[in-house]
C-alpha positions in Angstrom: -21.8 72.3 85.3 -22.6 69.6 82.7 -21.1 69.7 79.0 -22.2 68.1 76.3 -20.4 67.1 73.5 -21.5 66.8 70.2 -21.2 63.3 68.4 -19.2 64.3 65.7 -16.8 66.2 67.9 -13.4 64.5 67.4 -14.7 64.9 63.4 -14.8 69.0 64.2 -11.5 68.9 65.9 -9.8 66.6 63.0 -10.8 69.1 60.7 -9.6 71.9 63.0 -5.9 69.8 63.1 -6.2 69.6 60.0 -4.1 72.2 58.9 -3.3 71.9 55.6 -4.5 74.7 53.0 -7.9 74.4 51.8 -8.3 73.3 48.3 -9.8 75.4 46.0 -13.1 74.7 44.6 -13.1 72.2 42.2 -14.3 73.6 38.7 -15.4 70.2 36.7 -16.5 71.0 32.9 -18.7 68.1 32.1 -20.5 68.1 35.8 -24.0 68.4 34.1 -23.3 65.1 32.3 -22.8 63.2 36.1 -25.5 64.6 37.8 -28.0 62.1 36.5 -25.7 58.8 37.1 -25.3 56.7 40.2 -22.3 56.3 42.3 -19.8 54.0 41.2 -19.3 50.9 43.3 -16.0 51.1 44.3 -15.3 47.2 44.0 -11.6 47.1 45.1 -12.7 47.7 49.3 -14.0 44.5 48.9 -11.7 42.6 46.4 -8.5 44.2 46.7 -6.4 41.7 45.2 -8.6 41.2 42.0 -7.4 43.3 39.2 -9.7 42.1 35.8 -13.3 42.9 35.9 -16.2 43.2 33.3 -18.8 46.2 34.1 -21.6 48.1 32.5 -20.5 51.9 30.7 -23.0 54.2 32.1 -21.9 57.3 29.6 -18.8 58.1 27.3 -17.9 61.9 26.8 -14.8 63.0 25.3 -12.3 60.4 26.3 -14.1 59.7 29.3 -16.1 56.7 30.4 -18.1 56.2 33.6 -18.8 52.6 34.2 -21.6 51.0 36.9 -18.2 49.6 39.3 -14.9 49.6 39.3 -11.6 48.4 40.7 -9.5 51.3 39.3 -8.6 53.4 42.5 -9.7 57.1 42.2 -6.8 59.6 43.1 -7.4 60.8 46.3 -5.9 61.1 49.9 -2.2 61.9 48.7 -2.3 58.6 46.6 -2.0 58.8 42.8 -4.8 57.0 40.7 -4.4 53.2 39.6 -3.6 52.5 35.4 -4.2 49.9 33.5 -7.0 49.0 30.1 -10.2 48.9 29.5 -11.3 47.1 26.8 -14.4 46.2 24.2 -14.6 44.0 21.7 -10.8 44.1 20.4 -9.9 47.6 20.6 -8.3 48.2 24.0 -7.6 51.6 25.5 -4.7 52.5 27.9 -6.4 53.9 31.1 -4.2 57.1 32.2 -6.1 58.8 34.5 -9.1 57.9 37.3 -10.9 61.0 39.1 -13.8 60.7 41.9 -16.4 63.7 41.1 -19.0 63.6 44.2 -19.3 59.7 43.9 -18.9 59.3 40.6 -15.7 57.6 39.1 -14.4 59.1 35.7 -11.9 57.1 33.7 -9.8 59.2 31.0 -8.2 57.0 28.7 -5.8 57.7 25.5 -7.1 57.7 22.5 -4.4 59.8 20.3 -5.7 60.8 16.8 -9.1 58.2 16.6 -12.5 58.0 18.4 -13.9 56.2 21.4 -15.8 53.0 20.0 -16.9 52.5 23.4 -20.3 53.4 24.1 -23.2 53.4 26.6 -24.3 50.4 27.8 -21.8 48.3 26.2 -20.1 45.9 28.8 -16.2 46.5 28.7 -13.3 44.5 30.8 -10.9 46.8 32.8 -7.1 45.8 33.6 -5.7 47.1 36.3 -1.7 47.5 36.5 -0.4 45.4 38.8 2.8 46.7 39.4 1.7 50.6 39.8 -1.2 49.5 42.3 0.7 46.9 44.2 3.8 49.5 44.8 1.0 52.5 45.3 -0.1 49.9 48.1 3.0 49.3 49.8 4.1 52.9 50.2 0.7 53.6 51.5 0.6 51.1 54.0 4.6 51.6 54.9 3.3 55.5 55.3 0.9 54.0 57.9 3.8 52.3 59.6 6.4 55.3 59.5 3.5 57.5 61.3 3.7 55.1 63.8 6.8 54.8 64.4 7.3 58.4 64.3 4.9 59.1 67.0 6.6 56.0 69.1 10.1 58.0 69.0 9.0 61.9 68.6 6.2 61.8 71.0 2.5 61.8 70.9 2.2 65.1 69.9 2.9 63.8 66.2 0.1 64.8 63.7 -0.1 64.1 59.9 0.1 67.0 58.1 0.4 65.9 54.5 1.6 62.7 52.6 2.1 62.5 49.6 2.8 58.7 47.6 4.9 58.0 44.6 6.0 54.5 43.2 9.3 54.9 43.8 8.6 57.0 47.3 6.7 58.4 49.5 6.7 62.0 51.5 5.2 62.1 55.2 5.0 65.6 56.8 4.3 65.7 60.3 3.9 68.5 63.2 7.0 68.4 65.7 8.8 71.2 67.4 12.2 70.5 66.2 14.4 69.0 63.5 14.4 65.5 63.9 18.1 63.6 64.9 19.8 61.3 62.4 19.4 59.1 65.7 15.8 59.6 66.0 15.7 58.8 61.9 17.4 55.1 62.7 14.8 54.3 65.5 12.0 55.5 63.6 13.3 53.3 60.3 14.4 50.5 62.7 10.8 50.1 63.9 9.2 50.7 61.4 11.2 47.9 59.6 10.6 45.7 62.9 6.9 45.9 62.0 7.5 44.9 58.2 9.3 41.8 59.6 6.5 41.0 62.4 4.3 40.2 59.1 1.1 41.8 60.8 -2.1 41.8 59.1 -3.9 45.1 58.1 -7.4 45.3 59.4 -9.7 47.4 57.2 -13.4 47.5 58.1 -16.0 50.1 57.8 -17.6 51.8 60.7 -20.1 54.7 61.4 -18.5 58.0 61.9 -19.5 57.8 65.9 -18.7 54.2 66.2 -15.3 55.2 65.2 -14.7 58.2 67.1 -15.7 57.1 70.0 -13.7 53.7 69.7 -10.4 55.6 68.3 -10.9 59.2 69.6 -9.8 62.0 66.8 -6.2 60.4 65.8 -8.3 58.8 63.4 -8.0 61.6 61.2 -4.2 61.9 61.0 -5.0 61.7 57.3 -7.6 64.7 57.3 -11.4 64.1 57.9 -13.2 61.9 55.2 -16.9 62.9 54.3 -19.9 60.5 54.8 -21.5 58.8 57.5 -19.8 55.6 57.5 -15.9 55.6 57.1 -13.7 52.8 56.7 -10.9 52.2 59.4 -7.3 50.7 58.4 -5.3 49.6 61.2 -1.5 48.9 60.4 0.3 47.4 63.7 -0.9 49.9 66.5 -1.3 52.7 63.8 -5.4 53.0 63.3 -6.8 55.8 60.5 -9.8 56.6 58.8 -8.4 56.0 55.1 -9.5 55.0 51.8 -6.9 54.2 49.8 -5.4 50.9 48.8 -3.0 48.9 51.2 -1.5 45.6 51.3 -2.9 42.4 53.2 -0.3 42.2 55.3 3.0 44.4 56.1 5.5 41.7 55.4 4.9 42.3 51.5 5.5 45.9 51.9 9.3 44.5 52.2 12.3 47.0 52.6 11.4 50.6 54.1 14.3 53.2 54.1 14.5 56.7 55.1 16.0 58.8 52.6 15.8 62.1 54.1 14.3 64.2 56.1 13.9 68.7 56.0 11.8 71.0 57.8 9.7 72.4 55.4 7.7 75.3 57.4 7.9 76.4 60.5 7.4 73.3 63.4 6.5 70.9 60.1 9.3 68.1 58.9 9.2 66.0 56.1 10.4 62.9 55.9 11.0 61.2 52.5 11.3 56.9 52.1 11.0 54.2 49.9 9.3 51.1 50.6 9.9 47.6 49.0 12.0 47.4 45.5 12.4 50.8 45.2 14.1 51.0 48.6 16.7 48.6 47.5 17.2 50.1 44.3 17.7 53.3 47.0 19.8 51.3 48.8 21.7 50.1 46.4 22.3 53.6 44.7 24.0 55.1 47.8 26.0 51.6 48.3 27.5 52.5 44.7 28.0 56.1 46.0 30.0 55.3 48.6 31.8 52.6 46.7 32.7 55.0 44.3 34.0 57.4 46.6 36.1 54.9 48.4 37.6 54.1 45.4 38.7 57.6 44.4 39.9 58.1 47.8 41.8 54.7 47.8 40.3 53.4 51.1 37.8 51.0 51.9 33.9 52.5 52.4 34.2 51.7 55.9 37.1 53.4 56.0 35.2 56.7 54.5 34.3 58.7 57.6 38.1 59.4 58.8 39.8 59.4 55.3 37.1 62.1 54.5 37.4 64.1 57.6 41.1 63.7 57.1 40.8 65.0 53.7 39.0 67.8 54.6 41.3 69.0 57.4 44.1 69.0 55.0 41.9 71.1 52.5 41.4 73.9 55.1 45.1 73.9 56.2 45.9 73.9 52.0 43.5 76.7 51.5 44.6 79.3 54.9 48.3 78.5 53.0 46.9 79.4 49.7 45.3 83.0 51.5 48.1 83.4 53.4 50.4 83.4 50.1 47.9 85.3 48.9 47.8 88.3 50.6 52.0 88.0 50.9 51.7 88.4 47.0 49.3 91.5 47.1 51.8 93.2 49.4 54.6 92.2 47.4 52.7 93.2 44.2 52.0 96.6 46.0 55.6 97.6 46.9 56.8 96.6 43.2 53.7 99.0 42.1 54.6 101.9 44.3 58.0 101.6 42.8 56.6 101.7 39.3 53.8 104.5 40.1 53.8 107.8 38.0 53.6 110.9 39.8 50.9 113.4 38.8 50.8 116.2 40.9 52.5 115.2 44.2 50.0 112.1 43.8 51.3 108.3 43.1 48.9 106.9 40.4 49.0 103.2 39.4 47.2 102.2 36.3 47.7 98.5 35.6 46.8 95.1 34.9 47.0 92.1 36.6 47.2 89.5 34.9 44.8 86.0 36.4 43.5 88.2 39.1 40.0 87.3 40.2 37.9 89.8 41.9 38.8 89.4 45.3 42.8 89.6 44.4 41.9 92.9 42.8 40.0 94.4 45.8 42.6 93.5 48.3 45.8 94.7 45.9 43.3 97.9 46.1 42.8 98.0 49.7 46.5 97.7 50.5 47.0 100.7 47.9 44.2 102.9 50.0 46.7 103.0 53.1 48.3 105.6 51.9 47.0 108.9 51.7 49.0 110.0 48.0 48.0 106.9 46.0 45.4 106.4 43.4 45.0 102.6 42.2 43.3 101.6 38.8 43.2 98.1 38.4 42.2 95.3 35.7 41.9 92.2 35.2 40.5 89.6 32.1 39.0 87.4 34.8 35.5 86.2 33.3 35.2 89.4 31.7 36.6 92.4 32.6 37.1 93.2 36.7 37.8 96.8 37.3 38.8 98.0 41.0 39.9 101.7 41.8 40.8 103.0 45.2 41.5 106.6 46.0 43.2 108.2 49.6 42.5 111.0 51.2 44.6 113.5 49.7 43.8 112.6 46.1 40.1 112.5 47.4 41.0 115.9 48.3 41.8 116.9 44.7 38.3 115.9 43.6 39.5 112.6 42.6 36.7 110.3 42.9 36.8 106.5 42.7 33.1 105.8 41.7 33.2 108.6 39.0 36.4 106.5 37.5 34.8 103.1 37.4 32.3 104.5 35.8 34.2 105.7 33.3 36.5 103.4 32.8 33.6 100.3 32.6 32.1 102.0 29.3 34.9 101.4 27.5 34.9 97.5 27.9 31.3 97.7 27.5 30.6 97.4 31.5 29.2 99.5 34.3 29.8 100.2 38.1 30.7 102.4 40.2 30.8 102.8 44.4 32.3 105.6 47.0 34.8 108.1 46.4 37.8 106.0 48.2 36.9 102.7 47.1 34.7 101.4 43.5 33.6 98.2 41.1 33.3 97.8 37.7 33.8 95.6 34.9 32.7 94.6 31.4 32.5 92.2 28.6 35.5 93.4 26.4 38.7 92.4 27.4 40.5 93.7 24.5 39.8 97.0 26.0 41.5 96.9 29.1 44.3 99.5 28.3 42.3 102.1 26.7 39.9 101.5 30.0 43.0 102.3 32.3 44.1 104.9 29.8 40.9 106.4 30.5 41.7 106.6 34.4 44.9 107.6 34.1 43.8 111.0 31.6 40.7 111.6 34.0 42.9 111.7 37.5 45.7 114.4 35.5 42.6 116.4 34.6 41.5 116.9 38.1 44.7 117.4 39.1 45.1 120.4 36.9 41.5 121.8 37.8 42.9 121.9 41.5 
């Protein structure tokens, strides 16, 4: 049985790979005032190291201008939108924002408290910044090269599903079935940093949408699926994608690229984070300080770091089992000198006090020791952050209708609190420290009163 296949098949099954959430529909407010204009030649595909041009503005609205070409680069495909100046006769404008609307490039530039004295058919002179488009470049081309990489070490089964570029980073999600290693992170950065250094050129040409497929199959669109019949192709190394942003000529000038870390973000999706050129030195250099400064505290040489560390940390677990073991030897020792000092109401030991630098947990276990035996009622407090009220009640006070809940309760609306809990065992506390011995006062008066009920 024959099947035929469609010519824009791999297209269909990019888009189906795809799988990132579908935008909503973009609402634009002035798309009745770019219906009528042309697209906007996109100038920097075929110049992309010229940043100074003159062109012709087609409209102005608002602090918006649409000129004839451009070589600002439109925000688009996880890369932000190129800055700079345009400028006519001498008043210059800062250029803060560029936006692609069905072919047509807006520019949005800054004009705080005056008016645009640009207007149609003038002929203005845009700047481009070079430093925001040439660092835009190399974390876009370096994104190129970490995808490549990535697939190289994780597997073919790799597919982009998001990036994301920044001047000072870049994010790259990508589909894989497991967290990646800090192993696999070193191969992927060592390779990718191996193509840096091989000072390969990147290709860019454009192609019809079936010339590509068919040349590249659908791993074209690791980057989603442009629209249009003809696409444009950027090959990195052995990384080849349909992709329309702004790259470098070559990946030596991308310099540096380092991996600063990597999560899983969903479900069989992992993210990894880098820099690419200065800002991965300046990345570089930051963690060199960190670790500097941590040798230094610890008195050791960095590469000394791992074992004082691990050292350190040893000792801190052994220090703090001590610390709980002393701990609980001073709750039980604290307990006895309580039962000693407990007033007996009705055949029933009752211990009302305060203990003093007691955190929560200190009072619950003091209370817990208390609830082994049967005859005891224990109100405790402490000025911890507050007020920390604890009460614990055995079984034969239970059996008086003593209730610990009903006593927290109590005893927390005097220091301006609530809680409350079970009958054997309840938490409270409250803002007024000050308050603490009416609080236990309270306690104490409710526990006699049940006592002479029963």
């Amino acid at each position: 049985v024959g099947v035929e296949f469609p010519d824009n098949f791999y297209s269909i099954i990019g888009e189906l790979h795809n799988n990132a959430e579908a935008k909503e529909e973009q609402v634009i407010p002035f798309a009745e005032r770019l219906t009528h204009l042309p697209k906007t030649k996109r100038r920097f595909y075929d110049e992309p190291t010229r940043l100074e041009f003159e062109a012709v503005v087609l409209d102005v609205f608002d602090n918006h201008i649409v000129m004839d070409n451009t070589f600002f680069y439109a925000e688009g495909g996880g890369q932000p939108a190129d800055i700079g100046t345009v400028s006519g006769g001498d008043t210059v404008y800062r250029v803060v924002d560029v936006q692609v609307y069905d072919g047509v490039i807006v520019h949005t530039v800054d004009i705080p408290g005056r008016e645009l004295e640009i207007t149609k058919g003038d002929i203005i002179t845009g700047k481009v910044d070079e430093k925001r488009r040439m660092t835009l470049a190399r974390h876009h081309t370096a994104t190129h090269i970490v995808n490549d990489a990535a697939r190289k070490v994780l597997g073919k089964h790799i597919w982009q599903a998001g990036a994301q570029k920044f001047e000072d980073h870049s994010r790259l999600d990508l589909s894989h079935y497991k967290h990646i290693s800090p192993q696999e992170i070193r191969q992927i950065e060592l390779l990718a940093n191996r193509t840096v250094m091989e000072n390969k050129r990147v290709v860019t040409e454009w192609m019809t949408r079936t010339e590509a497929e068919q040349e590249y199959g659908f791993g074209l669109y690791q980057g989603g699926v442009p629209p249009g019949e003809k696409i444009r192709i950027v090959k990195v190394g052995d990384d080849v994608e349909a992709c329309g942003g702004t790259h470098c000529l070559s990946t030596g000038i991308i310099g540096p690229i380092k991996i600063l870390k990597t999560e899983r973000i969903q479900d069989g999706v992992e993210r990894i984070e880098f820099s690419a050129g200065a800002a991965a030195v300046r990345a570089m250099q930051k963690m060199e300080a960190l670790l500097v400064d941590s040798a230094k505290t610890l008195s050791v040489p960095p590469e000394h770091l791992p074992v004082s560390v691990e050292r350190f940390f040893g000792e801190w677990k052994d220090l703090k089992k001590e610390n709980d073991r002393l701990k609980e030897e001073l709750a039980r020792t604290r307990v006895y000198r309580m039962l000693g000092d407990a007033s007996e109401v009705a055949g029933l030991r009752v211990v009302a006090e305060s203990v003093a630098g007691a955190d929560s947990l200190e009072l619950q276990k003091i209370a817990t020791e208390l609830l082994k035996h049967e005859d005891v009622v224990a109100l405790l407090a402490s000025d911890v952050e507050g007020v920390k009220l604890v009460a614990s009640v055995g079984e034969k006070a239970i059996k008086c209708g003593i209730n610990a809940g009903s006593l927290v309760r109590e005893m927390s609306k005097i220091v301006g609190g609530g809680g409350g809990g079970k009958p054997s065992f309840a938490m409270g506390g409250g803002t007024d420290p000050t308050r603490i011995q009416d609080a236990l006062a309270r306690g104490f008066e409710l526990v006699k009163a049940a006592c002479k009920e029963d």
